[in-house]
Coordinates of C-alpha atoms in Angstrom, one line a residue:
X2 CA 6.9 -49.2 -21.9
X3 CA 10.5 -49.8 -21.2
X4 CA 11.8 -46.8 -23.0
X5 CA 9.8 -44.1 -21.2
X6 CA 11.8 -42.2 -18.6
X7 CA 10.3 -42.5 -15.0
X8 CA 8.7 -39.1 -14.7
X9 CA 6.0 -39.9 -12.2
X10 CA 8.3 -42.1 -10.1
X11 CA 11.2 -39.5 -10.1
X12 CA 9.1 -36.6 -9.5
X13 CA 6.6 -38.2 -7.1
X14 CA 7.1 -35.8 -4.4
X15 CA 6.3 -32.7 -6.7
X16 CA 3.1 -34.4 -7.9
X17 CA 2.0 -35.0 -4.4
X18 CA 2.8 -31.6 -3.2
X19 CA 1.0 -29.9 -6.1
X20 CA -2.1 -28.4 -4.8
X21 CA -3.1 -26.0 -7.7
X22 CA -5.8 -27.7 -9.6
X23 CA -6.3 -24.9 -12.1
X24 CA -5.5 -25.5 -15.8
X25 CA -2.8 -23.9 -17.6
X26 CA -3.5 -21.7 -20.6
X27 CA -1.5 -23.7 -23.2
X28 CA -4.7 -25.2 -24.7
X29 CA -6.5 -21.9 -25.1
X30 CA -4.2 -20.0 -27.3
X31 CA -4.6 -19.0 -30.8
X32 CA -2.6 -20.4 -33.7
X33 CA -0.6 -18.1 -35.9
X34 CA 1.1 -18.4 -39.2
X35 CA 4.8 -17.3 -38.8
X36 CA 6.2 -15.4 -41.6
X37 CA 7.2 -17.7 -44.5
X38 CA 10.5 -16.8 -46.4
X39 CA 11.1 -18.4 -49.7
X40 CA 14.9 -18.7 -49.7
X41 CA 14.5 -19.8 -53.6
X42 CA 14.0 -16.1 -54.3
X43 CA 17.3 -15.2 -53.1
X44 CA 19.3 -15.6 -56.3
X45 CA 16.9 -13.3 -58.3
X46 CA 15.2 -11.1 -55.5
X47 CA 18.0 -11.0 -53.1
X48 CA 17.1 -7.5 -51.7
X49 CA 13.6 -8.4 -51.0
X50 CA 14.5 -11.7 -49.5
X51 CA 17.0 -10.1 -47.2
X52 CA 14.5 -7.4 -46.2
X53 CA 11.8 -10.1 -45.3
X54 CA 14.3 -11.8 -43.0
X55 CA 15.4 -8.8 -41.3
X56 CA 11.9 -7.6 -40.6
X57 CA 10.8 -11.1 -39.3
X58 CA 13.8 -10.9 -37.0
X59 CA 12.8 -7.6 -35.7
X60 CA 9.0 -8.0 -35.4
X61 CA 8.6 -11.6 -34.4
X62 CA 11.9 -13.0 -33.6
X63 CA 10.7 -16.1 -35.4
X64 CA 10.1 -17.0 -39.1
X65 CA 9.9 -20.0 -41.3
X66 CA 12.1 -20.8 -44.3
X67 CA 11.2 -23.0 -47.4
X68 CA 13.3 -23.9 -50.3
X69 CA 16.1 -24.1 -47.6
X70 CA 18.3 -26.8 -49.3
X71 CA 17.6 -29.7 -46.8
X72 CA 15.6 -32.5 -48.5
X73 CA 12.5 -34.0 -47.2
X74 CA 14.2 -37.3 -47.8
X75 CA 17.0 -36.4 -45.3
X76 CA 14.6 -35.0 -42.7
X77 CA 12.4 -38.2 -42.9
X78 CA 15.6 -40.3 -42.6
X79 CA 16.7 -38.3 -39.5
X80 CA 13.3 -38.7 -37.9
X81 CA 13.4 -42.5 -38.4
X82 CA 16.9 -42.7 -36.8
X83 CA 15.8 -40.4 -34.0
X84 CA 12.9 -42.7 -33.3
X85 CA 15.0 -45.6 -33.1
X86 CA 17.3 -44.0 -30.6
X87 CA 14.6 -42.9 -28.2
X88 CA 12.9 -46.2 -28.4
X89 CA 15.9 -47.9 -26.8
X90 CA 15.1 -49.0 -23.2
X91 CA 15.5 -46.2 -20.7
X92 CA 18.1 -48.1 -18.9
X93 CA 20.4 -48.1 -21.9
X94 CA 19.9 -44.5 -22.6
X95 CA 20.4 -43.1 -19.2
X96 CA 23.5 -45.4 -18.7
X97 CA 25.2 -44.1 -22.1
X98 CA 25.1 -47.8 -23.1
X99 CA 25.6 -46.9 -26.7
X100 CA 27.4 -43.6 -26.4
X101 CA 30.4 -44.5 -24.2
X102 CA 32.6 -42.0 -26.1
X103 CA 30.4 -39.1 -25.7
X104 CA 29.7 -36.8 -22.8
X105 CA 27.6 -38.0 -19.7
X106 CA 25.3 -35.0 -20.7
X107 CA 24.5 -36.4 -24.1
X108 CA 21.2 -37.8 -22.8
X109 CA 19.0 -35.6 -20.7
X110 CA 15.3 -35.5 -19.5
X111 CA 13.1 -33.8 -17.1
X112 CA 14.7 -31.0 -14.9
X113 CA 16.8 -32.1 -12.0
X114 CA 16.6 -28.5 -10.5
X115 CA 12.8 -28.4 -10.5
X116 CA 11.2 -27.5 -7.1
X117 CA 7.6 -27.6 -8.5
X118 CA 5.7 -28.9 -11.4
X119 CA 5.6 -25.8 -13.4
X120 CA 9.6 -26.0 -13.6
X121 CA 9.3 -29.7 -15.0
X122 CA 9.9 -30.2 -18.5
X123 CA 8.2 -33.5 -19.7
X124 CA 10.7 -34.1 -22.5
X125 CA 13.8 -36.1 -23.2
X126 CA 16.5 -35.0 -25.4
X127 CA 20.0 -36.4 -27.1
X128 CA 22.6 -33.4 -27.3
X129 CA 25.3 -33.6 -29.8
X130 CA 28.0 -31.1 -30.5
X131 CA 28.7 -31.3 -34.2
X132 CA 32.4 -32.2 -33.6
X133 CA 31.2 -35.3 -31.5
X134 CA 29.1 -36.8 -34.3
X135 CA 32.0 -38.5 -35.9
X136 CA 32.5 -40.5 -32.6
X137 CA 29.1 -42.4 -33.0
X138 CA 30.6 -45.5 -34.4
X139 CA 28.1 -47.9 -33.0
X140 CA 25.3 -46.0 -34.9
X141 CA 26.4 -45.9 -38.5
X142 CA 22.9 -44.9 -40.0
X143 CA 22.4 -42.3 -37.2
X144 CA 25.9 -40.9 -37.7
X145 CA 25.2 -40.6 -41.5
X146 CA 21.8 -38.9 -41.2
X147 CA 23.2 -36.6 -38.5
X148 CA 26.3 -35.5 -40.5
X149 CA 24.4 -34.9 -43.6
X150 CA 21.9 -32.8 -41.7
X151 CA 24.7 -31.1 -39.8
X152 CA 26.7 -29.9 -43.0
X153 CA 23.5 -28.4 -44.4
X154 CA 22.0 -26.8 -41.4
X155 CA 25.4 -25.2 -40.4
X156 CA 25.6 -23.8 -43.9
X157 CA 22.0 -22.5 -43.7
X158 CA 22.5 -20.8 -40.3
X159 CA 25.8 -19.1 -41.4
X160 CA 24.1 -17.7 -44.4
X161 CA 21.1 -16.4 -42.5
X162 CA 23.4 -14.8 -39.9
X163 CA 25.5 -13.2 -42.5
X164 CA 22.2 -11.7 -44.0
X165 CA 21.2 -10.4 -40.7
X166 CA 24.6 -9.0 -39.9
X167 CA 24.8 -7.1 -43.3
X168 CA 21.5 -5.4 -42.5
X169 CA 23.1 -4.1 -39.3
X170 CA 26.1 -2.8 -41.4
X171 CA 28.3 -5.1 -39.3
X172 CA 31.1 -7.3 -40.9
X173 CA 29.8 -10.7 -41.6
X174 CA 33.2 -12.4 -41.0
X175 CA 32.4 -12.3 -37.4
X176 CA 30.4 -15.5 -37.9
X177 CA 33.0 -17.3 -40.0
X178 CA 35.7 -16.5 -37.2
X179 CA 33.6 -17.1 -34.1
X180 CA 30.7 -19.6 -34.9
X181 CA 32.4 -22.9 -35.7
X182 CA 31.1 -26.4 -35.9
X183 CA 32.7 -27.4 -32.6
X184 CA 30.7 -24.8 -30.7
X185 CA 27.2 -25.5 -32.3
X186 CA 25.0 -28.4 -31.5
X187 CA 22.0 -30.5 -32.5
X188 CA 19.4 -31.4 -30.0
X189 CA 17.0 -34.4 -30.7
X190 CA 13.8 -33.9 -28.7
X191 CA 11.1 -36.2 -27.8
X192 CA 8.0 -35.1 -25.8
X193 CA 6.2 -38.1 -24.4
X194 CA 2.5 -38.5 -23.9
X195 CA 1.9 -36.9 -20.2
X196 CA -0.9 -38.0 -18.0
X197 CA -0.5 -34.6 -16.0
X198 CA -0.4 -32.5 -19.1
X199 CA -2.3 -29.6 -17.6
X200 CA 0.3 -29.3 -14.8
X201 CA 3.6 -29.4 -16.7
X202 CA 5.3 -28.0 -19.8
X203 CA 6.7 -30.1 -22.5
X204 CA 9.5 -27.6 -22.5
X205 CA 9.6 -24.7 -20.1
X206 CA 9.3 -21.2 -21.3
X207 CA 12.8 -19.9 -22.4
X208 CA 14.7 -18.0 -24.8
X209 CA 17.6 -19.6 -26.5
X210 CA 21.3 -19.3 -25.7
X211 CA 22.5 -19.1 -29.3
X212 CA 22.8 -16.6 -32.3
X213 CA 20.1 -18.7 -34.3
X214 CA 18.1 -21.9 -33.7
X215 CA 16.8 -23.9 -36.6
X216 CA 14.1 -26.4 -35.8
X217 CA 12.4 -29.2 -37.8
X218 CA 9.2 -30.2 -36.0
X219 CA 6.7 -32.9 -36.8
X220 CA 3.1 -32.2 -37.6
X221 CA 1.8 -32.7 -34.1
X222 CA 2.4 -29.1 -33.0
X223 CA 2.9 -27.8 -29.5
X224 CA 5.6 -25.0 -30.1
X225 CA 4.2 -21.7 -28.8
X226 CA 5.8 -18.3 -28.6
X227 CA 5.2 -15.0 -26.9
X228 CA 3.8 -12.4 -29.2
X229 CA 2.4 -9.1 -28.0
X230 CA 2.3 -10.2 -24.3
X231 CA 0.3 -13.6 -25.0
X232 CA 1.1 -16.9 -25.9
X233 CA 0.5 -18.0 -29.7
X234 CA 0.7 -21.5 -31.1
X235 CA 2.9 -22.1 -34.2
X236 CA 0.9 -24.0 -36.9
X237 CA 3.2 -26.8 -38.3
X238 CA 4.3 -26.4 -41.9
X239 CA 5.6 -29.7 -43.4
X240 CA 7.8 -27.9 -45.9
X241 CA 9.4 -25.3 -43.7
X242 CA 12.1 -25.0 -41.0
X243 CA 11.5 -22.6 -38.1
X244 CA 14.1 -20.2 -37.3
X245 CA 14.4 -18.1 -34.2
X246 CA 16.7 -15.5 -32.9
X247 CA 18.8 -16.2 -30.0
X248 CA 20.1 -14.1 -26.9
X249 CA 23.4 -13.6 -28.6
X250 CA 21.9 -12.0 -31.7
X251 CA 19.7 -9.8 -29.6
X252 CA 22.6 -8.4 -27.8
X253 CA 24.7 -8.2 -31.0
X254 CA 22.2 -6.2 -32.7
X255 CA 21.5 -4.0 -29.6
X256 CA 17.9 -5.3 -29.6
X257 CA 17.1 -4.7 -33.2
X258 CA 16.4 -8.7 -33.5
X259 CA 14.4 -10.2 -30.8
X260 CA 15.0 -13.3 -28.8
X261 CA 11.5 -14.3 -27.9
X262 CA 10.5 -16.5 -25.1
X263 CA 8.8 -19.7 -26.3
X264 CA 7.7 -23.1 -24.9
X265 CA 6.4 -26.5 -25.9
X266 CA 3.2 -27.7 -24.3
X267 CA 2.8 -31.3 -23.0
X268 CA 0.2 -33.4 -24.6
X269 CA -1.8 -36.1 -22.8
X270 CA -2.3 -38.7 -25.7
X271 CA 0.4 -38.1 -28.4
X272 CA 4.1 -37.8 -28.6
X273 CA 6.0 -35.1 -30.4
X274 CA 9.5 -35.1 -32.1
X275 CA 11.6 -32.3 -33.3
X276 CA 15.3 -31.7 -34.1
X277 CA 16.8 -28.3 -33.2
X278 CA 20.2 -27.0 -34.5
X279 CA 21.8 -24.1 -32.4
X280 CA 24.2 -21.9 -34.0
X281 CA 26.7 -20.8 -31.2
X282 CA 30.1 -19.0 -30.8
X283 CA 33.1 -20.4 -29.2
X284 CA 33.4 -19.8 -25.5
X285 CA 35.9 -17.1 -26.0
X286 CA 34.0 -15.2 -28.4
X287 CA 32.9 -11.7 -27.4
X288 CA 29.4 -10.6 -27.9
X289 CA 29.2 -7.0 -28.4
X290 CA 27.0 -4.5 -30.2
X291 CA 28.5 -1.8 -32.5
X292 CA 25.2 0.1 -32.5
X293 CA 25.6 2.9 -29.9
X294 CA 24.4 3.6 -27.3
X295 CA 24.7 -0.1 -26.3
X296 CA 22.0 -1.6 -24.3
X297 CA 24.0 -4.6 -23.0
X298 CA 27.7 -4.7 -21.8
X299 CA 29.9 -6.9 -23.9
X300 CA 30.4 -10.4 -22.6
X301 CA 31.9 -13.8 -23.6
X302 CA 29.8 -16.8 -24.6
X303 CA 31.4 -18.7 -21.5
X304 CA 30.4 -15.9 -19.1
X305 CA 26.9 -15.9 -20.5
X306 CA 26.5 -19.7 -20.0
X307 CA 28.1 -19.7 -16.6
X308 CA 25.6 -17.2 -15.4
X309 CA 22.7 -19.1 -16.9
X310 CA 23.9 -22.3 -15.2
X311 CA 24.2 -20.4 -11.9
X312 CA 20.7 -19.0 -12.2
X313 CA 19.1 -22.3 -13.2
X314 CA 20.6 -24.0 -10.1
X315 CA 19.5 -21.2 -7.7
X316 CA 16.2 -20.5 -9.1
X317 CA 15.2 -23.4 -11.4
X318 CA 14.9 -21.0 -14.4
X319 CA 17.1 -18.9 -16.7
X320 CA 17.4 -15.1 -16.2
X321 CA 19.1 -14.3 -19.4
X322 CA 19.9 -11.1 -21.0
X323 CA 18.7 -8.8 -18.2
X324 CA 21.9 -9.9 -16.3
X325 CA 23.9 -7.9 -18.8
X326 CA 22.1 -4.8 -19.1
X327 CA 24.0 -1.5 -18.9

Protein backbone atom coordinates (compact mmCIF):
# COMPACT_ATOMS: atom_id res chain seq x y z
CA UNK A 1 0.00 0.00 0.00
CA UNK A 2 1.26 3.45 -0.86
CA UNK A 3 1.12 4.71 2.76
CA UNK A 4 3.53 2.09 4.14
CA UNK A 5 7.12 3.18 4.82
CA UNK A 6 9.60 1.19 2.70
CA UNK A 7 11.16 -0.73 5.58
CA UNK A 8 12.35 -3.81 3.68
CA UNK A 9 13.78 -1.76 0.84
CA UNK A 10 15.51 0.82 3.03
CA UNK A 11 16.92 -1.72 5.48
CA UNK A 12 17.60 -4.43 2.93
CA UNK A 13 21.25 -4.74 3.92
CA UNK A 14 20.37 -5.28 7.59
CA UNK A 15 17.85 -7.98 6.65
CA UNK A 16 20.33 -9.77 4.38
CA UNK A 17 23.12 -9.60 6.97
CA UNK A 18 20.93 -10.94 9.76
CA UNK A 19 22.06 -14.51 10.47
CA UNK A 20 20.48 -15.16 13.87
CA UNK A 21 17.36 -17.24 13.22
CA UNK A 22 16.38 -17.48 16.88
CA UNK A 23 13.03 -16.07 17.90
CA UNK A 24 12.90 -13.16 20.29
CA UNK A 25 11.12 -13.54 23.60
CA UNK A 26 8.41 -10.96 23.03
CA UNK A 27 5.58 -13.42 22.37
CA UNK A 28 6.38 -15.54 25.45
CA UNK A 29 5.89 -12.94 28.17
CA UNK A 30 3.09 -12.97 30.70
CA UNK A 31 0.51 -10.19 30.69
CA UNK A 32 0.10 -8.08 33.79
CA UNK A 33 -2.52 -5.77 35.21
CA UNK A 34 -0.93 -2.43 36.02
CA UNK A 35 -2.13 -0.63 39.14
CA UNK A 36 -5.38 1.17 38.27
CA UNK A 37 -5.98 4.47 40.07
CA UNK A 38 -9.45 6.01 40.05
CA UNK A 39 -8.91 9.77 39.90
CA UNK A 40 -12.61 10.21 40.57
CA UNK A 41 -11.79 9.45 44.23
CA UNK A 42 -9.48 12.43 44.50
CA UNK A 43 -12.14 14.83 45.79
CA UNK A 44 -13.29 12.64 48.66
CA UNK A 45 -10.37 10.22 49.31
CA UNK A 46 -7.49 12.51 48.44
CA UNK A 47 -4.90 11.06 50.83
CA UNK A 48 -5.58 7.49 49.69
CA UNK A 49 -5.46 8.48 46.02
CA UNK A 50 -2.14 10.32 46.44
CA UNK A 51 -0.70 7.34 48.30
CA UNK A 52 -1.71 4.95 45.49
CA UNK A 53 -0.09 7.17 42.86
CA UNK A 54 3.18 7.47 44.80
CA UNK A 55 3.34 3.72 45.54
CA UNK A 56 2.77 2.81 41.89
CA UNK A 57 5.45 5.29 40.79
CA UNK A 58 7.87 3.71 43.24
CA UNK A 59 7.10 0.01 42.79
CA UNK A 60 6.16 -0.11 39.12
CA UNK A 61 7.14 3.16 37.44
CA UNK A 62 3.90 2.59 35.53
CA UNK A 63 0.23 2.86 36.41
CA UNK A 64 -3.14 3.39 34.79
CA UNK A 65 -5.65 6.14 35.55
CA UNK A 66 -9.41 6.03 35.02
CA UNK A 67 -11.90 8.89 35.39
CA UNK A 68 -9.06 11.04 34.12
CA UNK A 69 -11.20 13.76 32.55
CA UNK A 70 -10.50 12.99 28.88
CA UNK A 71 -13.67 11.72 27.23
CA UNK A 72 -13.91 8.59 25.13
CA UNK A 73 -15.47 10.73 22.40
CA UNK A 74 -12.36 12.92 22.22
CA UNK A 75 -10.03 9.91 22.23
CA UNK A 76 -12.01 8.25 19.42
CA UNK A 77 -12.01 11.47 17.42
CA UNK A 78 -8.24 11.77 17.80
CA UNK A 79 -7.74 8.15 16.76
CA UNK A 80 -9.88 8.73 13.65
CA UNK A 81 -7.84 11.79 12.68
CA UNK A 82 -4.62 9.96 13.44
CA UNK A 83 -5.48 7.16 11.03
CA UNK A 84 -6.31 9.66 8.28
CA UNK A 85 -2.89 11.21 8.78
CA UNK A 86 -0.98 7.92 8.64
CA UNK A 87 -2.97 6.66 5.64
CA UNK A 88 -1.66 9.47 3.44
CA UNK A 89 0.77 8.28 0.74
CA UNK A 90 4.24 7.79 2.17
CA UNK A 91 5.72 10.24 -0.33
CA UNK A 92 3.46 12.95 1.11
CA UNK A 93 4.30 12.14 4.70
CA UNK A 94 8.04 12.02 4.16
CA UNK A 95 8.08 15.20 2.04
CA UNK A 96 6.20 17.22 4.65
CA UNK A 97 3.57 17.76 1.97
CA UNK A 98 0.95 18.91 4.45
CA UNK A 99 3.19 20.27 7.22
CA UNK A 100 5.33 22.83 5.44
CA UNK A 101 5.17 25.14 8.48
CA UNK A 102 6.48 22.50 10.90
CA UNK A 103 9.87 20.98 11.59
CA UNK A 104 11.45 18.51 9.18
CA UNK A 105 11.50 16.07 12.12
CA UNK A 106 7.72 16.09 12.51
CA UNK A 107 7.42 12.77 10.64
CA UNK A 108 9.75 9.94 11.68
CA UNK A 109 10.03 6.25 10.94
CA UNK A 110 12.45 3.39 11.44
CA UNK A 111 15.88 4.15 12.90
CA UNK A 112 18.47 5.79 10.61
CA UNK A 113 21.24 4.86 13.07
CA UNK A 114 20.44 1.14 13.19
CA UNK A 115 23.41 -1.14 12.53
CA UNK A 116 21.48 -4.40 13.02
CA UNK A 117 17.86 -5.53 13.04
CA UNK A 118 17.55 -5.47 16.83
CA UNK A 119 18.13 -1.70 16.67
CA UNK A 120 15.33 -1.18 14.14
CA UNK A 121 11.94 0.13 15.26
CA UNK A 122 9.20 -1.02 12.88
CA UNK A 123 7.04 2.05 13.44
CA UNK A 124 6.26 5.53 12.21
CA UNK A 125 5.32 8.64 14.15
CA UNK A 126 4.22 12.26 13.95
CA UNK A 127 5.85 14.39 16.61
CA UNK A 128 4.19 17.70 17.58
CA UNK A 129 5.28 20.19 20.22
CA UNK A 130 2.15 21.59 21.81
CA UNK A 131 3.08 25.10 20.69
CA UNK A 132 3.22 23.91 17.05
CA UNK A 133 -0.33 22.54 16.85
CA UNK A 134 -1.80 25.95 16.09
CA UNK A 135 0.25 26.03 12.85
CA UNK A 136 -1.63 23.06 11.37
CA UNK A 137 -3.86 25.22 9.21
CA UNK A 138 -4.35 22.61 6.47
CA UNK A 139 -5.71 20.04 8.93
CA UNK A 140 -8.59 21.74 10.74
CA UNK A 141 -10.19 18.62 12.23
CA UNK A 142 -6.83 17.15 13.30
CA UNK A 143 -5.83 20.48 14.81
CA UNK A 144 -9.11 20.69 16.72
CA UNK A 145 -8.76 17.17 18.16
CA UNK A 146 -5.10 17.67 19.04
CA UNK A 147 -5.72 21.01 20.74
CA UNK A 148 -8.54 19.58 22.85
CA UNK A 149 -6.48 16.54 23.82
CA UNK A 150 -3.34 18.61 24.50
CA UNK A 151 -5.19 20.98 26.84
CA UNK A 152 -6.66 18.17 28.92
CA UNK A 153 -3.66 15.86 29.01
CA UNK A 154 -1.29 18.72 29.92
CA UNK A 155 -3.50 19.60 32.88
CA UNK A 156 -3.63 15.94 33.92
CA UNK A 157 0.16 15.58 33.75
CA UNK A 158 0.71 18.75 35.79
CA UNK A 159 -1.68 17.53 38.49
CA UNK A 160 0.00 14.11 38.70
CA UNK A 161 3.48 15.68 38.80
CA UNK A 162 2.46 18.01 41.64
CA UNK A 163 1.00 15.09 43.60
CA UNK A 164 4.25 13.15 43.19
CA UNK A 165 6.32 16.20 44.16
CA UNK A 166 4.17 16.76 47.26
CA UNK A 167 4.90 13.18 48.33
CA UNK A 168 8.62 14.06 48.17
CA UNK A 169 8.06 17.18 50.30
CA UNK A 170 9.21 19.19 47.27
CA UNK A 171 7.67 22.48 46.18
CA UNK A 172 5.17 21.75 43.45
CA UNK A 173 5.62 25.14 41.74
CA UNK A 174 8.72 23.68 40.07
CA UNK A 175 6.48 22.18 37.39
CA UNK A 176 4.42 25.32 36.83
CA UNK A 177 7.62 27.28 36.30
CA UNK A 178 9.63 24.77 34.26
CA UNK A 179 7.23 22.44 32.40
CA UNK A 180 5.36 24.55 29.87
CA UNK A 181 3.33 23.62 26.77
CA UNK A 182 6.14 24.75 24.48
CA UNK A 183 8.49 22.10 25.91
CA UNK A 184 6.00 19.22 26.04
CA UNK A 185 4.94 17.24 23.01
CA UNK A 186 2.55 14.68 21.56
CA UNK A 187 3.66 11.72 19.51
CA UNK A 188 1.18 9.89 17.28
CA UNK A 189 2.39 6.33 16.74
CA UNK A 190 1.57 3.66 14.17
CA UNK A 191 3.06 0.16 14.22
CA UNK A 192 2.50 -1.44 10.78
CA UNK A 193 2.20 -5.20 10.23
CA UNK A 194 5.72 -6.59 10.07
CA UNK A 195 6.74 -9.64 7.97
CA UNK A 196 9.88 -10.14 10.08
CA UNK A 197 8.22 -9.48 13.44
CA UNK A 198 10.38 -12.04 15.26
CA UNK A 199 13.55 -10.14 14.27
CA UNK A 200 12.71 -6.51 15.11
CA UNK A 201 10.95 -4.36 17.68
CA UNK A 202 7.93 -2.18 17.10
CA UNK A 203 9.70 0.30 19.37
CA UNK A 204 13.13 -0.31 20.86
CA UNK A 205 13.52 -0.95 24.60
CA UNK A 206 14.01 2.44 26.21
CA UNK A 207 13.17 4.72 29.10
CA UNK A 208 11.53 8.08 28.46
CA UNK A 209 13.28 11.45 28.44
CA UNK A 210 10.46 13.20 30.27
CA UNK A 211 9.03 13.76 33.74
CA UNK A 212 5.85 11.86 32.89
CA UNK A 213 4.49 10.13 29.81
CA UNK A 214 0.76 9.55 29.34
CA UNK A 215 -0.34 7.06 26.70
CA UNK A 216 -3.65 6.18 25.11
CA UNK A 217 -3.30 2.84 23.33
CA UNK A 218 -5.74 0.88 21.23
CA UNK A 219 -6.86 -2.60 22.23
CA UNK A 220 -4.33 -4.47 20.07
CA UNK A 221 -1.73 -4.52 22.83
CA UNK A 222 2.00 -4.84 22.42
CA UNK A 223 3.35 -2.59 25.18
CA UNK A 224 5.75 -4.44 27.48
CA UNK A 225 7.75 -3.25 30.48
CA UNK A 226 10.62 -4.59 32.52
CA UNK A 227 9.45 -5.83 35.93
CA UNK A 228 11.72 -7.70 38.36
CA UNK A 229 14.23 -8.44 35.61
CA UNK A 230 11.79 -9.82 33.04
CA UNK A 231 9.49 -8.46 30.38
CA UNK A 232 5.77 -8.37 31.11
CA UNK A 233 2.97 -7.36 28.75
CA UNK A 234 0.51 -4.61 29.63
CA UNK A 235 -3.08 -5.73 29.21
CA UNK A 236 -5.03 -2.96 27.43
CA UNK A 237 -7.78 -1.26 29.40
CA UNK A 238 -10.19 0.68 27.16
CA UNK A 239 -11.17 3.08 29.95
CA UNK A 240 -7.65 3.86 31.14
CA UNK A 241 -4.66 5.97 30.20
CA UNK A 242 -1.21 4.52 30.91
CA UNK A 243 1.14 6.79 32.89
CA UNK A 244 4.84 6.15 33.29
CA UNK A 245 7.67 7.86 35.11
CA UNK A 246 10.41 9.35 32.93
CA UNK A 247 14.14 9.77 33.49
CA UNK A 248 13.81 13.32 34.78
CA UNK A 249 11.47 12.30 37.60
CA UNK A 250 13.76 9.44 38.61
CA UNK A 251 16.63 11.91 38.96
CA UNK A 252 14.41 14.57 40.58
CA UNK A 253 13.15 12.04 43.14
CA UNK A 254 16.62 10.59 43.76
CA UNK A 255 15.39 7.21 42.57
CA UNK A 256 12.22 7.11 44.69
CA UNK A 257 10.22 7.01 41.46
CA UNK A 258 11.39 4.59 38.79
CA UNK A 259 11.85 5.27 35.09
CA UNK A 260 11.32 1.76 33.76
CA UNK A 261 12.58 0.37 30.49
CA UNK A 262 9.74 -0.55 28.13
CA UNK A 263 9.21 -1.54 24.50
CA UNK A 264 6.56 -2.28 21.90
CA UNK A 265 6.64 -5.61 20.08
CA UNK A 266 6.16 -5.90 16.33
CA UNK A 267 3.17 -7.83 15.03
CA UNK A 268 3.10 -9.84 11.81
CA UNK A 269 -0.58 -9.39 10.96
CA UNK A 270 -2.14 -6.40 12.74
CA UNK A 271 -1.33 -2.71 13.04
CA UNK A 272 -1.36 -0.80 16.32
CA UNK A 273 -1.98 2.86 17.11
CA UNK A 274 -1.20 4.89 20.19
CA UNK A 275 -0.94 8.52 21.28
CA UNK A 276 1.77 9.49 23.75
CA UNK A 277 2.08 12.79 25.61
CA UNK A 278 5.47 13.70 27.07
CA UNK A 279 5.50 16.16 29.98
CA UNK A 280 8.90 17.81 29.72
CA UNK A 281 10.84 20.76 31.14
CA UNK A 282 12.33 23.64 29.16
CA UNK A 283 15.86 23.16 27.90
CA UNK A 284 17.25 25.50 30.57
CA UNK A 285 15.46 23.73 33.44
CA UNK A 286 17.78 22.20 36.03
CA UNK A 287 16.93 18.69 37.19
CA UNK A 288 18.26 18.18 40.69
CA UNK A 289 17.25 16.06 43.65
CA UNK A 290 16.75 17.77 47.01
CA UNK A 291 16.96 14.40 48.75
CA UNK A 292 20.49 13.85 50.05
CA UNK A 293 22.83 12.22 49.46
CA UNK A 294 22.03 12.67 45.78
CA UNK A 295 22.44 9.75 43.39
CA UNK A 296 22.70 11.90 40.26
CA UNK A 297 24.54 15.15 39.61
CA UNK A 298 22.35 18.07 38.62
CA UNK A 299 21.96 18.67 34.89
CA UNK A 300 19.85 20.66 32.47
CA UNK A 301 17.29 19.20 30.13
CA UNK A 302 19.40 20.39 27.18
CA UNK A 303 22.51 18.66 28.52
CA UNK A 304 20.61 15.38 28.95
CA UNK A 305 19.13 15.48 25.45
CA UNK A 306 22.48 16.34 23.87
CA UNK A 307 24.13 13.40 25.63
CA UNK A 308 21.31 11.09 24.51
CA UNK A 309 21.60 12.21 20.88
CA UNK A 310 25.36 11.66 21.01
CA UNK A 311 24.97 8.16 22.44
CA UNK A 312 22.31 7.16 19.90
CA UNK A 313 24.49 8.28 16.99
CA UNK A 314 27.54 6.46 18.36
CA UNK A 315 25.94 3.26 19.65
CA UNK A 316 22.45 3.09 18.12
CA UNK A 317 20.96 3.19 21.61
CA UNK A 318 20.31 5.54 24.52
CA UNK A 319 22.51 5.23 27.62
CA UNK A 320 20.44 7.49 29.85
CA UNK A 321 20.73 8.30 33.54
CA UNK A 322 23.83 6.20 34.18
CA UNK A 323 25.78 8.98 32.42
CA UNK A 324 24.86 11.32 35.28
CA UNK A 325 25.60 9.19 38.32
CA UNK A 326 27.72 10.78 41.03
